[in-house]
Amino acid sequence: MKSTQQLERQLKRRSKAAKLEIWGRLISLTALLLIVAVVVGIIGFVASKGIATFTSNHVNLWDFLSGKNWNPGITDAHGKPEVGALPMIVGSFLITILSAIVATPFAIGTAVFMNEISPNKGAKILQPVTELLVGIPSVVYGFIGLSVVVPTTRALFGGSGFGILSGTCVLFVMILPTVTSMSADALRAVPRYYREASLALGATQWQTIYKVVLRAATPGLMTAVVFGMARAFGEALAVQMVIGNAALMPNSLVSPSSTLTSVLTTGIGNTVMGSLQNNALWSLALVLLLMSLVFNLIIRLIGRKGRLQ
Amino acid sequence: MFVNNDVTNAMAKEDRHVIKLTDPEHPVILSTEGLHVYYGKKEALFEGDLQFASNQITALIGPSGSGKSTYLRSLNRMNDRIATVTGKIMYRGVDINQPDIDVYEMRRRVGMVFQRPNPFAKSIYDNIAFALRLRGVTDKHQLDEIVETSLKQAALWEQVKDDLNKSALALSGGQAQRLCIARAIAIKPDILLLDEPASALDPVSTGQLEDTLLSLKAHYTIIIVTHNMQQAARISEYTAFFNQGRVLEYDTTSHIFTNPSVQVTSDYVSGNFG
Ligand SMILES: Nc1ncnc2c1ncn2[C@@H]1O[C@H](COP(=O)(O)OP(=O)(O)OP(=O)(O)O)[C@@H](O)[C@H]1O
Ligand SMILES: [Mg+2]
């Protein structure tokens, strides 16, 4: 009888290990809740501020998305404020898509070389170089763009040299390492036996790469490109330094333009909280946020489709 | 055990026993002379001197790590970027181990099926048409016909004829392996190399695979690596026993399994090895 009670007490007593476990769970749960709170807070804040343009300043959403004049301090002939964000939206998309189009073939080519053609050199040289390039701060890219790319564009195409083309060049270099290393990961994930099967059927190495490896890696490669696009879309500093920052519809690749991010970084310090000028910038930020959500969604969809195959 | 060993010891006469083929009905189609394989500095195959009779099945047996796969993969130069292979591989009188051989053209004649079924993530039809399309066959009728005959030869046609456009990844292990055989024979090779093709299969699928191989013998020369003694005994005419990177014994399958000349072979086939 007594020993049973003793055993029960022993078993029911919270041991030190059990207490530690509870603490561990508590700490990680707190961390998690904190992060969730921060994320929700940011989204909520940006959303409430961004919506204020339409609710308290009564700007028409369609005017905002399709208007071509951006000058939130001024009202137009109809007494409406000029908050047309189309030039920036177009600028952002143009620069993103162009840099992705230019970067993709280089990235996949490099990844193929690293992974299929010369894995030794790839691992020894390209891998560290890629990682180094990822780590360079964007202001450095912007500075190089300002002192090398802009003068070159000016010399080649005239004008000031600032514009979408210079921005594309800088972003191309910036997203290339990320897209390359993600593409290399995608190729590495293709099982070796696919390659062996193809070679054993008499396919050349190039045929194997082209018809088997790249096909099998397509979802991963697409993810890499979308990831690069997301990065290009969100890049602010380097783009702002070379694009010219004129909130005008880009009528050529070499005329000064702007993107959502560049208008935000140049403008946000010069406006008063709560004013229309300030709210309009928050609306741009909201567009940015929504777009990065869309990019994330695309990446997830591709990933799921890849897994289903 | 010791007694038993002593008795067999007395019967085993040779250290190494490798016959030369003389059957005029099945002339030698492929042979290796002084084949050595090195992985980096490490020598994995010290001497592989074998002859293979056309339209016969030759089994390569031996303990794990004895160099069977190494040897087999050298035969169609799949070791090219992995290992250094020296020596001669004579295929119909041509040494295909020379650097100026077009390995892609050669592999069309010497096909290979791997241990693990490895269909591409494409449809059944496209898997088989893959190598044909590489060679520029685009005519739909011709492709249809070859896909059908290849699947029939691999004894898979009846099971998949209505699902040719479905993904090959949905096939069972045994079906996938027969698809790989169909894929390999679609380009009508001379020789078919198989590396433990049944090791991932259940007994029923294994039996079907063996039947398939026996029926393919009429058209192809087959060289098969297997860990399954009964399988070697059931399907092959000749058997080579590998041990520690050397061919210790090569003779007819009945000789190897009933009256081997080398002691180690005798131990291995009777299960006293190790
Ligand atoms: N890619 C490789 N790189 C280095 N060494 C290798 C490689 N492949 C095989 N070897 C070595 O070569 C020797 C022979 O290996 P091999 O794969 O030919 O044996 P095996 O007879 O096919 O064995 P198993 O029955 O297990 O398949 C082993 O010692 C193995 O470690
Ligand atoms: Mg093996």
XYZ file of C-alpha atoms and ligand atoms in Angstrom:
615
model
C 0.000 0.000 0.000
C 2.639 2.411 1.088
C 4.877 1.580 -1.842
C 1.996 2.160 -4.256
C 1.471 5.615 -2.872
C 5.154 6.279 -3.073
C 5.256 5.168 -6.663
C 2.262 7.305 -7.488
C 3.893 10.317 -5.909
C 7.088 9.669 -7.830
C 5.280 9.311 -11.106
C 3.092 12.339 -10.582
C 5.810 14.643 -9.370
C 6.910 16.987 -12.063
C 10.480 16.053 -12.781
C 13.093 18.654 -13.661
C 13.078 17.425 -17.225
C 9.331 17.856 -17.509
C 9.553 21.388 -16.123
C 12.316 22.226 -18.592
C 10.187 20.922 -21.406
C 7.318 23.192 -20.407
C 9.697 26.143 -20.305
C 11.074 25.275 -23.709
C 7.636 25.125 -25.204
C 6.653 28.362 -23.575
C 9.675 30.199 -24.918
C 9.285 28.990 -28.480
C 5.564 29.656 -28.387
C 6.184 33.212 -27.196
C 8.696 33.766 -29.968
C 6.247 32.440 -32.503
C 3.373 34.578 -31.216
C 5.612 37.639 -31.221
C 6.576 37.111 -34.844
C 3.003 36.468 -35.893
C 1.958 39.623 -34.051
C 4.650 41.659 -35.783
C 3.724 40.331 -39.225
C 0.011 40.856 -38.667
C 0.777 44.272 -37.238
C 2.805 45.326 -40.265
C 0.225 44.093 -42.727
C -2.586 45.702 -40.729
C -0.737 48.969 -40.403
C 0.186 49.214 -44.082
C -3.307 48.206 -45.082
C -5.077 50.698 -42.828
C -2.773 53.512 -43.893
C -2.930 52.526 -47.527
C -6.702 52.344 -47.533
C -6.985 55.782 -45.910
C -6.285 57.368 -49.305
C -9.514 55.908 -50.572
C -11.618 56.140 -47.419
C -10.698 59.439 -45.784
C -9.258 61.271 -48.802
C -11.957 59.861 -51.108
C -9.636 59.075 -53.963
C -11.207 56.759 -56.512
C -9.388 53.385 -56.560
C -9.563 53.274 -60.326
C -8.111 56.779 -60.628
C -5.275 55.644 -58.399
C -4.519 52.530 -60.434
C -4.944 54.041 -63.879
C -4.017 57.707 -63.400
C -0.849 58.820 -65.119
C -0.083 61.897 -63.076
C 1.568 61.583 -59.722
C 1.631 64.797 -57.760
C -0.243 64.273 -54.515
C 0.224 67.895 -53.380
C -1.677 69.339 -56.324
C -5.292 69.044 -57.387
C -6.212 68.871 -61.026
C -8.779 70.861 -63.012
C -11.625 68.812 -61.524
C -10.440 69.477 -58.000
C -9.206 65.927 -57.589
C -5.726 65.263 -56.197
C -3.219 63.865 -58.710
C -2.460 60.444 -57.336
C -2.171 58.320 -60.463
C 0.159 55.433 -59.604
C 0.235 53.866 -63.055
C 3.709 55.197 -63.999
C 5.231 53.606 -60.929
C 3.308 50.363 -61.312
C 4.370 50.127 -64.946
C 7.920 51.055 -64.012
C 8.101 48.366 -61.354
C 6.699 45.643 -63.581
C 8.773 46.648 -66.579
C 12.030 46.668 -64.658
C 11.168 43.380 -62.929
C 10.194 41.529 -66.070
C 13.067 42.881 -68.134
C 15.688 41.989 -65.541
C 14.182 38.498 -65.154
C 14.176 38.004 -68.931
C 17.818 38.980 -69.154
C 18.923 37.119 -66.031
C 17.151 33.791 -66.633
C 19.245 32.468 -69.548
C 22.479 33.493 -67.853
C 21.402 31.971 -64.550
C 20.281 28.671 -66.052
C 23.334 28.531 -68.278
C 25.633 29.039 -65.315
C 23.700 26.518 -63.239
C 23.975 23.938 -66.022
C 27.702 24.543 -66.252
C 28.123 24.297 -62.477
C 26.073 21.188 -62.112
C 26.251 19.215 -65.340
C 29.267 20.191 -67.366
C 31.974 20.906 -64.846
C 30.783 20.087 -61.323
C 34.308 20.353 -59.904
C 34.992 23.857 -61.121
C 31.407 24.758 -60.317
C 31.768 23.754 -56.711
C 35.204 25.336 -56.349
C 34.769 28.654 -58.129
C 31.198 29.530 -58.962
C 29.580 28.492 -55.704
C 31.668 30.849 -53.499
C 31.448 33.638 -56.075
C 27.675 33.334 -56.143
C 27.430 33.388 -52.384
C 29.701 36.425 -52.230
C 27.582 38.307 -54.761
C 24.411 37.579 -52.781
C 25.999 39.172 -49.736
C 26.973 42.511 -51.317
C 24.739 45.321 -49.963
C 22.427 46.885 -52.513
C 23.863 50.358 -52.039
C 27.125 49.050 -53.481
C 25.312 47.782 -56.568
C 23.548 51.118 -56.820
C 26.795 53.011 -56.535
C 28.436 50.917 -59.234
C 25.342 51.455 -61.358
C 25.579 55.180 -60.817
C 29.243 55.432 -61.702
C 29.474 52.820 -64.467
C 26.091 51.884 -65.925
C 24.492 55.325 -66.082
C 27.428 56.995 -67.901
C 27.601 54.059 -70.304
C 23.897 54.278 -71.107
C 24.261 58.032 -71.536
C 27.132 57.545 -73.963
C 25.291 54.885 -75.948
C 21.732 56.226 -76.049
C 22.044 59.885 -75.147
C 19.852 61.592 -72.574
C 20.738 61.568 -68.929
C 21.498 57.874 -68.719
C 19.018 57.441 -65.891
C 16.046 55.209 -66.605
C 14.600 51.729 -66.863
C 17.540 50.414 -68.874
C 20.105 51.335 -66.224
C 17.804 49.965 -63.543
C 17.445 46.724 -65.456
C 21.193 46.361 -65.789
C 21.740 46.852 -62.075
C 18.889 44.535 -61.091
C 20.114 41.904 -63.561
C 23.433 41.736 -61.725
C 21.690 41.797 -58.362
C 19.265 38.946 -58.939
C 21.622 36.830 -61.048
C 23.387 35.124 -58.102
C 20.130 34.261 -56.335
C 18.487 32.890 -59.458
C 21.675 31.018 -60.357
C 22.113 29.290 -57.037
C 18.427 28.404 -56.832
C 18.542 27.034 -60.377
C 21.606 24.993 -59.454
C 19.676 23.583 -56.492
C 16.821 22.670 -58.813
C 19.196 20.837 -61.157
C 20.890 19.093 -58.268
C 17.515 17.785 -57.128
C 17.023 15.901 -60.418
C 17.838 12.265 -59.587
C 21.059 10.911 -61.055
C 19.235 7.935 -62.521
C 17.351 10.172 -64.955
C 20.673 11.208 -66.426
C 21.961 7.628 -66.509
C 18.809 6.383 -68.200
C 19.115 9.017 -70.874
C 22.830 8.466 -71.493
C 22.337 4.708 -71.644
C 19.781 5.241 -74.404
C 22.474 6.902 -76.456
C 21.529 10.503 -75.758
C 24.420 12.954 -75.793
C 25.106 14.985 -72.709
C 23.530 18.036 -74.263
C 20.413 16.073 -75.240
C 20.268 14.725 -71.710
C 20.471 18.205 -70.225
C 17.983 19.658 -72.631
C 15.397 16.870 -72.848
C 15.606 15.281 -69.431
C 17.322 17.365 -66.764
C 15.870 20.781 -67.606
C 12.414 19.280 -68.126
C 12.484 17.546 -64.786
C 13.795 20.679 -63.086
C 11.249 23.055 -64.642
C 9.183 23.694 -61.486
C 12.338 24.440 -59.519
C 13.692 26.690 -62.260
C 10.404 28.585 -62.417
C 10.509 29.058 -58.665
C 14.026 30.434 -58.985
C 12.942 32.958 -61.602
C 9.871 34.078 -59.663
C 12.039 34.416 -56.583
C 14.408 36.647 -58.531
C 11.436 38.676 -59.781
C 10.172 39.131 -56.241
C 13.575 40.401 -55.242
C 13.747 42.754 -58.224
C 10.252 44.048 -57.550
C 11.080 44.873 -53.959
C 14.562 46.321 -54.464
C 14.550 50.016 -53.583
C 17.901 51.616 -52.957
C 19.935 50.491 -55.955
C 17.053 51.164 -58.336
C 16.396 54.570 -56.874
C 20.020 55.522 -57.511
C 19.929 54.856 -61.252
C 16.339 55.222 -62.447
C 16.072 58.992 -62.400
C 13.056 59.229 -60.086
C 10.688 61.089 -62.366
C 7.120 59.970 -61.722
C 6.359 59.912 -65.420
C 5.019 57.243 -67.707
C 8.175 55.605 -69.069
C 8.022 56.459 -72.764
C 11.411 54.927 -73.445
C 13.853 52.685 -71.634
C 16.350 55.503 -71.313
C 14.131 58.275 -70.003
C 14.000 58.967 -66.257
C 11.210 57.008 -64.613
C 10.366 55.601 -61.228
C 9.156 52.479 -59.490
C 6.905 51.943 -56.496
C 9.921 51.453 -54.276
C 11.928 54.398 -55.572
C 9.023 56.828 -55.075
C 8.553 55.453 -51.583
C 12.171 55.824 -50.518
C 12.525 59.312 -51.970
C 9.143 60.545 -50.795
C 8.330 59.087 -47.429
C 10.624 61.372 -45.434
C 9.199 64.552 -46.959
C 5.534 64.143 -46.078
C 3.486 64.738 -42.977
C 1.816 61.759 -41.315
C -1.890 61.709 -42.042
C -1.749 64.054 -45.012
C -2.915 62.914 -48.438
C 0.674 62.983 -49.693
C 1.629 60.576 -46.948
C -1.408 58.334 -47.332
C -0.836 58.058 -51.073
C 2.657 56.726 -50.422
C 1.188 54.178 -48.041
C -1.133 53.081 -50.818
C 1.917 52.441 -52.982
C 3.400 50.418 -50.136
C 0.192 48.427 -49.971
C 0.455 47.652 -53.682
C 4.025 46.474 -53.084
C 2.942 44.286 -50.197
C 0.117 42.741 -52.175
C 2.467 42.047 -55.063
C 4.982 40.282 -52.847
C 2.115 38.172 -51.504
C 1.222 37.323 -55.088
C 4.827 36.343 -55.828
C 4.849 34.131 -52.745
C 1.611 32.535 -53.805
C 2.995 31.797 -57.272
C 6.094 30.201 -55.763
C 3.927 28.012 -53.561
C 1.652 27.017 -56.421
C 4.609 26.020 -58.571
C 6.059 24.051 -55.679
C 2.814 22.164 -55.156
C 2.417 21.440 -58.844
C 5.997 20.185 -58.977
C 5.334 17.817 -56.118
C 2.168 16.465 -57.714
C 3.954 15.532 -60.937
C 31.921 -27.853 -41.923
C 35.644 -28.340 -41.817
C 35.361 -31.858 -43.028
C 33.061 -30.825 -45.791
C 35.484 -28.076 -46.819
C 38.340 -30.492 -46.915
C 36.438 -32.756 -49.231
C 35.590 -29.964 -51.653
C 39.136 -28.730 -51.359
C 40.324 -32.005 -52.649
C 38.016 -31.710 -55.648
C 38.862 -28.117 -56.560
C 41.773 -28.168 -58.902
C 42.342 -24.643 -60.109
C 42.772 -21.065 -58.819
C 41.212 -19.551 -61.845
C 39.117 -21.146 -64.556
C 38.001 -19.171 -67.598
C 36.890 -20.954 -70.738
C 37.039 -19.712 -74.312
C 33.815 -20.032 -76.266
C 33.690 -22.286 -79.278
C 29.986 -22.760 -80.023
C 29.666 -22.036 -83.779
C 25.906 -21.463 -83.485
C 26.443 -18.634 -81.042
C 29.612 -16.825 -82.129
C 31.312 -14.393 -79.786
C 29.783 -10.946 -80.233
C 31.487 -9.116 -77.404
C 34.652 -9.799 -75.488
C 36.980 -8.004 -73.132
C 40.729 -8.355 -73.074
C 42.821 -7.188 -70.141
C 40.167 -4.850 -68.828
C 41.230 -2.806 -65.802
C 39.080 -0.196 -64.099
C 40.332 2.459 -61.687
C 38.216 4.788 -59.573
C 40.801 7.518 -59.111
C 43.845 5.636 -57.841
C 41.848 2.693 -56.548
C 41.758 -0.306 -58.825
C 38.309 -1.896 -58.773
C 38.697 -4.377 -61.612
C 42.016 -6.146 -62.027
C 41.368 -8.262 -65.010
C 38.183 -8.991 -66.785
C 38.701 -11.339 -69.717
C 35.338 -12.616 -70.831
C 33.633 -13.573 -74.050
C 29.921 -13.295 -74.655
C 28.016 -15.555 -77.008
C 25.433 -13.960 -79.278
C 21.769 -14.675 -78.541
C 22.607 -16.231 -75.210
C 22.193 -15.067 -71.655
C 25.330 -14.655 -69.579
C 25.024 -14.129 -65.841
C 27.579 -12.238 -63.761
C 27.515 -13.328 -60.133
C 29.663 -12.670 -57.101
C 29.640 -11.078 -53.672
C 28.853 -7.410 -53.101
C 31.682 -5.095 -54.129
C 33.325 -7.710 -56.339
C 33.216 -5.445 -59.399
C 30.239 -6.809 -61.353
C 28.608 -3.423 -61.875
C 31.961 -1.841 -62.536
C 32.599 -4.392 -65.270
C 29.118 -4.172 -66.768
C 29.067 -0.377 -66.853
C 32.406 -0.364 -68.629
C 30.956 -2.422 -71.467
C 28.859 0.472 -72.802
C 31.203 3.160 -71.505
C 28.844 4.354 -68.778
C 31.955 4.665 -66.603
C 33.493 7.229 -68.941
C 33.296 10.222 -66.649
C 33.551 8.235 -63.423
C 36.449 5.840 -63.844
C 39.488 5.079 -65.969
C 39.026 1.963 -68.062
C 42.010 0.387 -69.797
C 42.115 -2.689 -71.999
C 40.119 -3.802 -74.994
C 36.377 -4.215 -75.411
C 35.897 -5.966 -78.728
C 32.442 -5.618 -80.219
C 32.043 -7.434 -83.542
C 35.761 -6.974 -84.151
C 35.938 -3.287 -83.180
C 37.583 -2.106 -79.980
C 34.910 0.176 -78.534
C 37.136 1.273 -75.674
C 39.079 3.576 -77.979
C 38.796 7.326 -77.411
C 37.597 8.048 -80.946
C 34.551 5.778 -80.657
C 31.232 7.644 -80.837
C 29.844 6.431 -77.524
C 26.326 7.625 -78.357
C 26.192 5.534 -81.487
C 27.778 2.641 -79.601
C 25.216 2.810 -76.792
C 22.481 2.502 -79.359
C 23.849 -0.979 -80.015
C 24.706 -1.815 -76.426
C 21.687 -0.898 -74.288
C 21.429 -0.937 -70.528
C 18.772 -1.520 -67.864
C 19.491 -0.489 -64.302
C 18.876 -1.989 -60.894
C 16.338 0.626 -59.959
C 13.499 1.093 -62.475
C 14.132 4.595 -63.832
C 11.382 5.677 -66.216
C 11.344 9.377 -67.071
C 8.555 11.554 -65.676
C 6.855 11.355 -69.056
C 4.067 9.262 -70.485
C 4.598 5.569 -71.211
C 4.558 6.350 -74.917
C 7.061 9.187 -74.637
C 9.394 7.065 -72.542
C 9.689 4.542 -75.323
C 9.712 7.111 -78.096
C 12.447 9.109 -76.330
C 15.478 7.477 -77.922
C 13.744 7.169 -81.296
C 12.944 10.858 -81.370
C 16.538 11.647 -80.462
C 17.472 9.832 -83.630
C 15.064 11.842 -85.689
C 12.157 9.386 -85.987
C 9.118 11.634 -86.146
C 6.705 9.609 -88.255
C 3.716 8.895 -86.023
C 2.923 5.522 -87.609
C 6.467 4.327 -87.274
C 6.628 5.472 -83.653
C 3.287 3.829 -82.850
C 4.463 0.600 -84.373
C 7.793 0.515 -82.547
C 6.167 1.430 -79.242
C 3.747 -1.445 -79.692
C 6.320 -4.065 -80.675
C 8.714 -2.989 -77.927
C 5.990 -3.208 -75.306
C 4.934 -6.586 -76.662
C 8.476 -7.899 -76.551
C 8.773 -6.683 -72.973
C 5.433 -8.402 -72.140
C 3.842 -5.151 -71.041
C 1.583 -4.340 -73.975
C -1.550 -6.063 -72.693
C -1.391 -4.205 -69.388
C -0.777 -0.701 -70.690
C -2.156 -0.541 -74.208
C -5.051 1.675 -73.087
C -2.886 3.894 -70.882
C -0.075 4.827 -73.229
C -0.527 8.511 -72.475
C -0.543 8.089 -68.728
C 2.533 8.929 -66.683
C 5.075 6.129 -66.494
C 5.583 6.968 -62.840
C 2.208 5.402 -62.047
C 3.414 1.915 -63.034
C 4.240 -0.734 -60.458
C 7.894 -1.631 -59.902
C 7.743 -4.703 -62.113
C 5.869 -2.881 -64.854
C 8.267 0.050 -64.657
C 11.217 -2.285 -65.043
C 9.645 -3.931 -68.081
C 8.976 -0.459 -69.462
C 12.691 0.259 -69.075
C 13.413 -2.908 -71.030
C 10.933 -1.856 -73.703
C 12.567 1.561 -73.802
C 15.997 -0.022 -74.198
C 14.958 -2.400 -76.983
C 12.973 0.222 -78.897
C 16.198 1.288 -80.611
C 16.951 -2.352 -81.453
C 20.278 -2.804 -79.719
C 22.499 -5.794 -80.321
C 23.324 -6.365 -76.707
C 21.321 -5.725 -73.575
C 23.140 -5.163 -70.291
C 21.091 -5.554 -67.108
C 22.377 -4.730 -63.627
C 20.325 -6.613 -61.027
C 17.099 -5.753 -62.849
C 14.934 -7.824 -60.511
C 16.400 -6.867 -57.157
C 13.629 -4.347 -56.478
C 10.837 -6.687 -57.600
C 8.604 -9.213 -55.881
C 8.792 -12.918 -56.859
C 5.882 -12.757 -59.306
C 7.287 -9.744 -61.142
C 10.696 -11.378 -61.081
C 9.276 -14.482 -62.725
C 7.617 -12.385 -65.414
C 10.847 -10.496 -65.984
C 12.765 -13.740 -66.392
C 10.224 -14.993 -68.930
C 10.622 -11.720 -70.781
C 14.394 -12.099 -70.878
C 14.145 -15.688 -72.103
C 11.896 -14.613 -74.947
C 14.192 -11.693 -75.812
C 17.118 -14.032 -76.230
C 16.067 -14.753 -79.794
C 16.790 -11.136 -80.757
C 19.384 -9.907 -78.313
C 22.526 -10.931 -76.522
C 21.885 -10.527 -72.825
C 24.370 -9.954 -70.014
C 22.816 -9.816 -66.574
C 24.243 -9.120 -63.129
C 22.334 -10.935 -60.435
C 22.604 -11.790 -56.765
C 20.012 -14.470 -57.165
C 21.694 -17.842 -57.811
C 18.461 -19.540 -58.804
C 17.836 -16.777 -61.290
C 21.259 -17.246 -62.850
C 20.697 -20.995 -62.948
C 17.209 -20.615 -64.439
C 17.907 -18.273 -67.293
C 21.575 -18.167 -68.256
C 23.711 -20.345 -70.509
C 27.010 -18.995 -69.188
C 27.999 -17.689 -65.791
C 30.972 -15.639 -64.663
C 31.929 -15.550 -61.010
C 33.505 -12.316 -59.798
C 35.441 -11.990 -56.569
C 37.462 -9.033 -55.278
C 37.723 -7.388 -58.667
C 38.688 -10.525 -60.574
C 36.865 -13.019 -62.731
C 37.676 -16.225 -60.892
C 35.604 -18.576 -62.962
C 33.791 -18.497 -66.248
C 32.066 -21.476 -67.772
C 28.667 -22.819 -68.702
C 26.050 -22.207 -66.049
C 25.593 -25.918 -65.415
C 29.324 -26.299 -64.829
C 29.428 -23.383 -62.378
C 26.478 -24.619 -60.386
C 27.104 -28.345 -60.352
C 30.824 -28.839 -60.639
C 32.788 -25.597 -60.243
C 36.523 -25.793 -60.778
C 37.522 -23.118 -58.276
C 37.110 -23.548 -54.548
C 35.786 -20.017 -53.911
C 33.128 -20.447 -56.602
C 32.070 -23.669 -55.019
C 31.790 -21.991 -51.612
C 29.862 -19.096 -53.061
C 27.285 -21.026 -55.062
C 26.714 -23.455 -52.222
C 26.237 -20.652 -49.712
C 29.338 -21.385 -47.632
C 30.899 -18.082 -48.509
C 32.205 -15.540 -46.040
N 31.642 5.488 -58.354
C 32.570 4.831 -57.624
N 33.610 5.510 -57.087
C 34.534 4.873 -56.346
N 34.531 3.568 -56.085
C 33.534 2.835 -56.593
C 32.489 3.424 -57.385
N 31.619 2.460 -57.752
C 32.099 1.321 -57.216
N 33.244 1.535 -56.530
C 34.052 0.520 -55.827
O 34.402 -0.483 -56.736
C 34.291 -1.772 -56.161
C 33.361 -2.632 -56.989
O 32.064 -2.084 -56.921
P 30.863 -2.601 -57.808
O 29.770 -1.647 -57.656
O 31.354 -2.876 -59.160
O 30.509 -3.964 -57.080
P 29.315 -4.962 -57.381
O 29.928 -6.291 -57.599
O 28.436 -4.435 -58.427
O 28.586 -4.963 -55.975
P 27.016 -5.089 -55.674
O 26.712 -6.533 -55.788
O 26.914 -4.634 -54.258
O 26.300 -4.244 -56.631
C 33.793 -1.554 -54.755
O 34.876 -1.634 -53.872
C 33.234 -0.169 -54.754
O 33.432 0.446 -53.513
Mg 26.388 -3.664 -58.436
